[in-house]
mmCIF file of C-alpha atoms in Angstrom:
data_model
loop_
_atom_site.group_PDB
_atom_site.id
_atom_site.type_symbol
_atom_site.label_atom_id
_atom_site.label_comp_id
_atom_site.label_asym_id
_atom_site.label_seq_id
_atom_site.Cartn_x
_atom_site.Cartn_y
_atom_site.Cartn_z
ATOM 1 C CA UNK A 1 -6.444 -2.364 24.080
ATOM 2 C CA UNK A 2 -8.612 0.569 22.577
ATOM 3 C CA UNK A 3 -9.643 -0.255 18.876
ATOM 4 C CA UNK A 4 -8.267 1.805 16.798
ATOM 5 C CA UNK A 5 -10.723 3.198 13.531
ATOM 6 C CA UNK A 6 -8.365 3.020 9.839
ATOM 7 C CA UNK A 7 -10.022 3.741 6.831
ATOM 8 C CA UNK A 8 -8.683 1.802 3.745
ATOM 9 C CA UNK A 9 -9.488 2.712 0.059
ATOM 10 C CA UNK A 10 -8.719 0.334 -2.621
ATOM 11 C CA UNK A 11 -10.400 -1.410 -5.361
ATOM 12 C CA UNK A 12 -12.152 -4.264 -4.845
ATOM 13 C CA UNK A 13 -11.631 -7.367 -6.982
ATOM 14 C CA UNK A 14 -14.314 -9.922 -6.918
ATOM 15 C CA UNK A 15 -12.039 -12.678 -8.225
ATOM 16 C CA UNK A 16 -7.929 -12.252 -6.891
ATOM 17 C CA UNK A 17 -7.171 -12.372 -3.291
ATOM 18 C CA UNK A 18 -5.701 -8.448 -3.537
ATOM 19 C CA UNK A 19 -6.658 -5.240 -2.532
ATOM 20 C CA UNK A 20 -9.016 -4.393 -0.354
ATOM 21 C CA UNK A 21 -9.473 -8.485 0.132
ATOM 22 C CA UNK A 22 -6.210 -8.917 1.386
ATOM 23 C CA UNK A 23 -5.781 -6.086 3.431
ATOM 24 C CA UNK A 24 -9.173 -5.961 5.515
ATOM 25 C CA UNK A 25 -8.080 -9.730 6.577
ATOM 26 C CA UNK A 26 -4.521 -8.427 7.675
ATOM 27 C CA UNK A 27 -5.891 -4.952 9.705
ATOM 28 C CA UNK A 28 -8.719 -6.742 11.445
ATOM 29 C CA UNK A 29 -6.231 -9.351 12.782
ATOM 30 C CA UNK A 30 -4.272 -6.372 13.980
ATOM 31 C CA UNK A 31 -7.429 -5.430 15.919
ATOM 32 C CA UNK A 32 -8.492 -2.317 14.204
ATOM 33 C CA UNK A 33 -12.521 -1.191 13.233
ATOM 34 C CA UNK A 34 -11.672 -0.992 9.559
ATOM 35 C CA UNK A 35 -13.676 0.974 7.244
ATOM 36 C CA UNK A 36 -13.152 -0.388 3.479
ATOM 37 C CA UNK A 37 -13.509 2.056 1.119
ATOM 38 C CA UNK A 38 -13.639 0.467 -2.663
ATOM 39 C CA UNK A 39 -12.460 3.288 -5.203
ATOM 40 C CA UNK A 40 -13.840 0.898 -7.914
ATOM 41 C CA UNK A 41 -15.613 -2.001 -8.215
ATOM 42 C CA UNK A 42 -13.733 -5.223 -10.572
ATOM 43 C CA UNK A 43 -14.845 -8.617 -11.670
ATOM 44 C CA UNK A 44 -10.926 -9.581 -10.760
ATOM 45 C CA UNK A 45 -7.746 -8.190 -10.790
ATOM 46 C CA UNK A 46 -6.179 -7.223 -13.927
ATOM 47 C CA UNK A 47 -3.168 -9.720 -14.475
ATOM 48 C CA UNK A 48 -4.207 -12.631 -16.365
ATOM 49 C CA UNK A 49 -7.942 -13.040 -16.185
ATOM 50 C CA UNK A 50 -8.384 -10.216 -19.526
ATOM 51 C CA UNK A 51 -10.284 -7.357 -19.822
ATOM 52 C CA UNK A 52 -12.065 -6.845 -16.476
ATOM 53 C CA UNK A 53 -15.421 -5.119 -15.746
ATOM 54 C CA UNK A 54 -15.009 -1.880 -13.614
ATOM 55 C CA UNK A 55 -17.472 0.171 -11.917
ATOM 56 C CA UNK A 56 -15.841 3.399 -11.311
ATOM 57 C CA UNK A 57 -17.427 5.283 -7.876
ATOM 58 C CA UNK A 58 -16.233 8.536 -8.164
ATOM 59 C CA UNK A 59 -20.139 9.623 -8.155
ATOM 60 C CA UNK A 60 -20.555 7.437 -5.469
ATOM 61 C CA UNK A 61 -17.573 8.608 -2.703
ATOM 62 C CA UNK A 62 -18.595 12.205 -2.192
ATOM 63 C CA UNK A 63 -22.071 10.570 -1.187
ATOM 64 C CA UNK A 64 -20.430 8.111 1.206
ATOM 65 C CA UNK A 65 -18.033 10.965 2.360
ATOM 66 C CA UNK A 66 -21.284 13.222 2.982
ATOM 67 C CA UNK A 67 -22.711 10.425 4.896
ATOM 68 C CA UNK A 68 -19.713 9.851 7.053
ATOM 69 C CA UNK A 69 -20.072 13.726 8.182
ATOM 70 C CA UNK A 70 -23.473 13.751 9.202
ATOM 71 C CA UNK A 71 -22.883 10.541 11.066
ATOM 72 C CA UNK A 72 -19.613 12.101 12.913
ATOM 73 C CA UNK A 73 -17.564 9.219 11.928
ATOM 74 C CA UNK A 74 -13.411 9.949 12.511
ATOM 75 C CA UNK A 75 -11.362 8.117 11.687
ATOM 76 C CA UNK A 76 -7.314 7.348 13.466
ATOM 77 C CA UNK A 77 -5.504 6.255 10.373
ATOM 78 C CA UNK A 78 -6.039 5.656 7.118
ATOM 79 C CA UNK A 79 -4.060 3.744 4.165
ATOM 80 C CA UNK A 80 -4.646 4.772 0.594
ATOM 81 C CA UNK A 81 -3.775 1.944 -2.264
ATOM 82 C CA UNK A 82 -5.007 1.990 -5.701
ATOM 83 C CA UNK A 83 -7.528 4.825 -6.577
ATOM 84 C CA UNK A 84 -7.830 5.162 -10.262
ATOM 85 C CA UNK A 85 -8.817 8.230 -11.305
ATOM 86 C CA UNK A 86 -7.530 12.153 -11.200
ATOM 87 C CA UNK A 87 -11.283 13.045 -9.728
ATOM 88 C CA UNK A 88 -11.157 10.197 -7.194
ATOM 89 C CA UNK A 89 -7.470 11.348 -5.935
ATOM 90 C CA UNK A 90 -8.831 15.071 -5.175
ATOM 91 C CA UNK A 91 -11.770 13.633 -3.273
ATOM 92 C CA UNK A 92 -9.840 11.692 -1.510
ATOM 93 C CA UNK A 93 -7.043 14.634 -1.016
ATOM 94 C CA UNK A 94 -9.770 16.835 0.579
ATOM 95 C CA UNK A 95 -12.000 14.311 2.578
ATOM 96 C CA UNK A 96 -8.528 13.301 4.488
ATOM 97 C CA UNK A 97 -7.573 17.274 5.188
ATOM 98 C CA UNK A 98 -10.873 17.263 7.522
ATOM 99 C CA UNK A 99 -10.071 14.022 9.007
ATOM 100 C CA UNK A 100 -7.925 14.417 11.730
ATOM 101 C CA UNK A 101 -5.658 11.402 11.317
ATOM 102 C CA UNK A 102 -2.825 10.573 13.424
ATOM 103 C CA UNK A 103 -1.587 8.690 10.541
ATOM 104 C CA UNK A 104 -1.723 8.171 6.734
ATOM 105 C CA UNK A 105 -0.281 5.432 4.506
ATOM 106 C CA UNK A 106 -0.509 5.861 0.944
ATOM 107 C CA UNK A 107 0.411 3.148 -1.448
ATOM 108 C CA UNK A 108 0.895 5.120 -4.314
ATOM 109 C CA UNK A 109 0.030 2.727 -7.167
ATOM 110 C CA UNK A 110 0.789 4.156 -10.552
ATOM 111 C CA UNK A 111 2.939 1.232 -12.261
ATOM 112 C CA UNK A 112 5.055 -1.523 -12.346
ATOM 113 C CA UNK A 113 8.506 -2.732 -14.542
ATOM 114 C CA UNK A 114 9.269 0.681 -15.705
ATOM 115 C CA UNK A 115 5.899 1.210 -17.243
ATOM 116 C CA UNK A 116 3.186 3.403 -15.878
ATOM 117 C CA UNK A 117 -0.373 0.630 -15.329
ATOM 118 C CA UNK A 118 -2.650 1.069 -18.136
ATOM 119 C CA UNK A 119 -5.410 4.081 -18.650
ATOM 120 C CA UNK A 120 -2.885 5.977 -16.057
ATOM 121 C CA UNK A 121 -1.022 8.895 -17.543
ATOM 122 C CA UNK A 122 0.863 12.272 -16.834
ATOM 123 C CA UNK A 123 -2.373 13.712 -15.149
ATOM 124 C CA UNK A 124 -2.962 11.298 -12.600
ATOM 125 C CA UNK A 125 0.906 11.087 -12.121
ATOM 126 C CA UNK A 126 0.343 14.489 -11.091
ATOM 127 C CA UNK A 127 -2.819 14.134 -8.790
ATOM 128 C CA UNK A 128 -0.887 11.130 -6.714
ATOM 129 C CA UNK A 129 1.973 13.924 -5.848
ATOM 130 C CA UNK A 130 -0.176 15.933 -4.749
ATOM 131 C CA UNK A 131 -2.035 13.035 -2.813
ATOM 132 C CA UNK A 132 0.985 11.913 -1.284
ATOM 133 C CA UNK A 133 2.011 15.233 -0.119
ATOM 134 C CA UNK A 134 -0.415 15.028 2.848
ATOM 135 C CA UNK A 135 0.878 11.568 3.654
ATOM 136 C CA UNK A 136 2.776 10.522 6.815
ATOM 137 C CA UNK A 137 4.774 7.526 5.205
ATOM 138 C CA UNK A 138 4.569 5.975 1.025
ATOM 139 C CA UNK A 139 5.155 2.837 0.352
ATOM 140 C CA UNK A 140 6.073 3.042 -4.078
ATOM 141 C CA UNK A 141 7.854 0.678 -5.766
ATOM 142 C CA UNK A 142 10.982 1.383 -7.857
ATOM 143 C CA UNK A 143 8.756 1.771 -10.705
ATOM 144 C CA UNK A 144 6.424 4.066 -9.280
ATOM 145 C CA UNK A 145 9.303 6.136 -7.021
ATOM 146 C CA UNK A 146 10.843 6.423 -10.666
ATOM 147 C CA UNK A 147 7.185 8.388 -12.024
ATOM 148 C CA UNK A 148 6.780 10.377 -9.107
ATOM 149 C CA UNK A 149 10.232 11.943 -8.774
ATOM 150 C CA UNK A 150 11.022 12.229 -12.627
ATOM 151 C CA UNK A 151 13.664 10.185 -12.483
ATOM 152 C CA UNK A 152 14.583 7.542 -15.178
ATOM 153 C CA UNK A 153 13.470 3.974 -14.437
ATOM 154 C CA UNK A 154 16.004 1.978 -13.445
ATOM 155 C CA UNK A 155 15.655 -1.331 -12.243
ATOM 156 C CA UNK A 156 18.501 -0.966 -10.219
ATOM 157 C CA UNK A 157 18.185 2.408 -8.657
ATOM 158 C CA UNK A 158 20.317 4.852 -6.450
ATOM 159 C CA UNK A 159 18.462 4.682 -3.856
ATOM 160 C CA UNK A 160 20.192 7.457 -2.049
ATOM 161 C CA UNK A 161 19.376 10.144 -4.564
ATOM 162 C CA UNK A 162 15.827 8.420 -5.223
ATOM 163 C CA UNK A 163 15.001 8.224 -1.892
ATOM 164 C CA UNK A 164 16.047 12.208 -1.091
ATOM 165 C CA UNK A 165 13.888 12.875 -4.134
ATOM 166 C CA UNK A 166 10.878 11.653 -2.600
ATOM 167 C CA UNK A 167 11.359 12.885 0.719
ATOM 168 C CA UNK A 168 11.355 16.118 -1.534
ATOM 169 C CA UNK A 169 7.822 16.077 -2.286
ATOM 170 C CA UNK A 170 6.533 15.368 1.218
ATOM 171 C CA UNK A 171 5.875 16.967 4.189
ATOM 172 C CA UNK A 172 8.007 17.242 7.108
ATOM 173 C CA UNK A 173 8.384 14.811 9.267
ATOM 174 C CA UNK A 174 7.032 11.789 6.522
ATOM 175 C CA UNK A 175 8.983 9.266 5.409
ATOM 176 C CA UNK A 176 9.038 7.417 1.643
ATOM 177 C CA UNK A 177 10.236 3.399 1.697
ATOM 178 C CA UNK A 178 10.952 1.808 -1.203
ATOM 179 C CA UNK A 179 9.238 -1.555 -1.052
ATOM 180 C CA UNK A 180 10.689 -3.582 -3.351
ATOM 181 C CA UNK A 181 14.245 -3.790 -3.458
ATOM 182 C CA UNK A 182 16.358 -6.672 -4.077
ATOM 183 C CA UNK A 183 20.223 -6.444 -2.882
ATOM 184 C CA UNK A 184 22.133 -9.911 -3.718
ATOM 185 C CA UNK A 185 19.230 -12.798 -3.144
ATOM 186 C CA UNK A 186 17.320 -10.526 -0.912
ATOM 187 C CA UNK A 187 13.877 -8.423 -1.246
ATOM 188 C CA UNK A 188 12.689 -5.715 0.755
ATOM 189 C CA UNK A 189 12.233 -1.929 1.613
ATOM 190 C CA UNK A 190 14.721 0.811 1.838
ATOM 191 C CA UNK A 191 14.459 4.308 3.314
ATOM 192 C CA UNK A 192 16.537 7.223 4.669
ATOM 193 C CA UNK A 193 17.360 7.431 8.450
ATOM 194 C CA UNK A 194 17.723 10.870 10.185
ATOM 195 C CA UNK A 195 21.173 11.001 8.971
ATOM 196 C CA UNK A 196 19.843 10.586 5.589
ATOM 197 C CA UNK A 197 21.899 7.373 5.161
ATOM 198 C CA UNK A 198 19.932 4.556 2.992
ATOM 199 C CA UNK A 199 18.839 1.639 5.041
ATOM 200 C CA UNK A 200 17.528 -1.485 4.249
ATOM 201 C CA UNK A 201 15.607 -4.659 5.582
ATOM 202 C CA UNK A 202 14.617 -7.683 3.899
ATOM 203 C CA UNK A 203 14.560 -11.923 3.384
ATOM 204 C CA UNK A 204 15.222 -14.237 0.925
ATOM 205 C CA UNK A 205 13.853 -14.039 -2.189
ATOM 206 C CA UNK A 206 11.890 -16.962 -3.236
ATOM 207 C CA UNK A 207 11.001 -17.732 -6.800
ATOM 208 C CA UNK A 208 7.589 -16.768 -8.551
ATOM 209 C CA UNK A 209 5.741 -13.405 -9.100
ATOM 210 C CA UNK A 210 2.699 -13.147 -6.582
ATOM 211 C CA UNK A 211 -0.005 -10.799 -6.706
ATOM 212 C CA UNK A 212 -1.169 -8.832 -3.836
ATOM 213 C CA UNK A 213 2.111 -8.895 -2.152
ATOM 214 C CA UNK A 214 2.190 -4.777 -2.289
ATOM 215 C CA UNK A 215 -1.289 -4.601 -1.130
ATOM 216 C CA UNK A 216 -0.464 -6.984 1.754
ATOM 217 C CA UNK A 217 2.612 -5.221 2.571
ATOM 218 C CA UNK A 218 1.188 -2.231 2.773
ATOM 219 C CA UNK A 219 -1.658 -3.216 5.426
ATOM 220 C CA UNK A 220 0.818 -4.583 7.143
ATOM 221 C CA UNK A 221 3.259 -1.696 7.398
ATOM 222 C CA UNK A 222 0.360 0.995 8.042
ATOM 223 C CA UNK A 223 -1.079 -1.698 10.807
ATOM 224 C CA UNK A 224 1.857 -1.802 12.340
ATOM 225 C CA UNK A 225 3.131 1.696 12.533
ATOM 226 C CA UNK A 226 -0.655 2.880 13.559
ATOM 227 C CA UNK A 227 -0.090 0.131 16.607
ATOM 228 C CA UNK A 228 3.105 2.495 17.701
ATOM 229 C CA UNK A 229 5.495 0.306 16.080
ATOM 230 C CA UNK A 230 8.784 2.281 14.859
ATOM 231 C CA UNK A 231 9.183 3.274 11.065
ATOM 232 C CA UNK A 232 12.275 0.065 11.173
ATOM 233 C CA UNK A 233 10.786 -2.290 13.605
ATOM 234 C CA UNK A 234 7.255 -1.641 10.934
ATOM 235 C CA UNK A 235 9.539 -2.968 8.167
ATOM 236 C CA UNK A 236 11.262 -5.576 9.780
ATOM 237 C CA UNK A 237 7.618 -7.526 10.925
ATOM 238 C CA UNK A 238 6.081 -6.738 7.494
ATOM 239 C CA UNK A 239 9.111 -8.188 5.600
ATOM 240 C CA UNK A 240 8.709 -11.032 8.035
ATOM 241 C CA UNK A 241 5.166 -11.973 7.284
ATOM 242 C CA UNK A 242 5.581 -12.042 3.772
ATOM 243 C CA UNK A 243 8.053 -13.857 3.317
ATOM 244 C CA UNK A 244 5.726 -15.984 5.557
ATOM 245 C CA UNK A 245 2.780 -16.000 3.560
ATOM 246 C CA UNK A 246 4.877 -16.316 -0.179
ATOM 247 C CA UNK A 247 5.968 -19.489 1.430
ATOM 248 C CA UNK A 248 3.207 -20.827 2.302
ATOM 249 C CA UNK A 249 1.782 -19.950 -1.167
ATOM 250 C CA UNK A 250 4.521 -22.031 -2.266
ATOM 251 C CA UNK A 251 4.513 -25.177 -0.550
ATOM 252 C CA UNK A 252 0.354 -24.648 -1.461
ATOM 253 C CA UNK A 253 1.462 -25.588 -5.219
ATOM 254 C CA UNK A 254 -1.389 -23.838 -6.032
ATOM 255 C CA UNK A 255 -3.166 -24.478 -10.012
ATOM 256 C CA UNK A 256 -4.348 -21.105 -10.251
ATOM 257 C CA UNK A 257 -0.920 -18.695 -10.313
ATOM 258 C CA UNK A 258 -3.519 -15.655 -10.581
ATOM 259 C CA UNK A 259 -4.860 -15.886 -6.786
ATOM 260 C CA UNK A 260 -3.237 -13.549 -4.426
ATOM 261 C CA UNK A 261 -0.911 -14.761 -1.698
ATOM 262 C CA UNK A 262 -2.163 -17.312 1.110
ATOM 263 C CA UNK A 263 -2.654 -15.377 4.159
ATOM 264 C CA UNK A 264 -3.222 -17.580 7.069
ATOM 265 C CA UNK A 265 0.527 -18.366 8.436
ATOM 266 C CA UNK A 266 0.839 -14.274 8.300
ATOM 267 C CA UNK A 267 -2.448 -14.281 10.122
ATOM 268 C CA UNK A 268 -1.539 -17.206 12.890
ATOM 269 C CA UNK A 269 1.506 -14.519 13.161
ATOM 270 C CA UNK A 270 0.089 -11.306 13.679
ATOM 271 C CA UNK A 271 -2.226 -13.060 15.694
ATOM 272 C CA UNK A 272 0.377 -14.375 18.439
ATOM 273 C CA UNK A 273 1.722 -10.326 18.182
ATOM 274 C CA UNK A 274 -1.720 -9.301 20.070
#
């Protein structure tokens, strides 16, 4: 097998098990040269450790992206998580139009629970569509499908009209999966076929709230479809191995609620898929 190069931009907690800490794990057991690309720098992740510090890089990426000319570095596939700023989307925007990917992920990570994250506002609402118009597949949440469409939150959404509201804003040919849906007592992503009839794959939903899951999910998915995977068969795994890994984080009766998900039974099984 011919390794495959996907660049991944995310912040980088310190403290937190997300981001790009979860997803480098996840793409390098899937056999790809990953380039990690931290959009800022945190002491941890921001849901229940307080105020974090931040390092914002925007100064620093067109520097690294100058760099990556002069050395000739391409890149196959790249997935795109939490950036942070309405400078750092544009660079971002134009270093990907002269890269000439055969796919892009973005993960576009604007809010959760009907609320838009904090120090996020209309601005950078606007500078993720126009990110995600260059994408090949998004991964949002209902939250975040909610802010870039318009739409009212609900946490129950129509998924149909959603989901055509999304494909709206993209280019031809992409496809926008809602990853965190729950029908009845399961969780999981839905997304229009070519018929433009609302499908849907999940598992059981297990008790808790777990952070990194989207991050995880979201390697997983762009791992996947860059490995020639279909859009359905992409879902399907991913679902799979989370479900996996919130398990095990389970039965791990861990004291610390704060630490992302445990990775290694999703590791052991992307491992037996090479």
């Amino acid at each position: 097998m011919i390794l495959a190069a996907i660049l991944v931009a995310q912040d980088l907690s310190a403290v937190g098990g997300i981001s790009l800490s979860a997803a480098v794990p996840v793409l390098t057991a899937m056999q790809y040269e990953v380039a990690a690309l931290p959009t800022s720098l945190l002491s941890t992740h921001t849901s229940g450790y307080g105020k974090p510090a931040v390092v914002d890089l925007s100064s620093w990426l067109p520097a690294v992206f100058d760099h990556w000319t002069r050395a000739d570095l391409q890149f196959d596939a790249a997935l795109i998580g939490y950036v942070g700023s309405v400078q750092l989307c544009q660079q971002l925007t134009q270093y990907l139009s002269r890269q000439p990917l055969d796919l892009l992920v973005v993960d576009p990570v604007l809010g959760d629970l009907g609320e838009l994250y904090s120090g996020f506002d209309q601005q950078y609402v606007e500078a993720m569509r126009d990110l995600v118009k260059t994408a090949d597949v998004i991964l949002p949440n209902v939250t975040e499908a909610a802010l870039l469409t318009g739409r009212p939150y609900q946490p129950v959404p129509d998924l149909r009209a959603t989901l055509t509201a999304l494909q709206a804003g993209l280019k031809p040919g992409a496809h926008a999966v809602i990853t965190d849906v729950t029908r009845e007592d399961r969780i999981g992503c839905a997304w229009l076929d070519e018929r433009g009839a609302v499908q849907f794959v999940g598992e059981p939903r297990l008790p808790g709230h777990y952070n990194g899951t989207g991050d995880t999910l979201a390697a997983a998915i762009a791992g996947l479809l860059g490995r020639g995977f279909s859009l359905t068969r992409s879902l399907e795994l991913a679902n799979q191995w989370m479900h996996l890994a919130v398990a095990e984080t389970l039965a791990e009766r861990r004291t610390d609620p704060r630490q992302g998900i445990a990775l290694a039974q999703m590791l052991r099984a992307i491992l037996s898929l090479n």
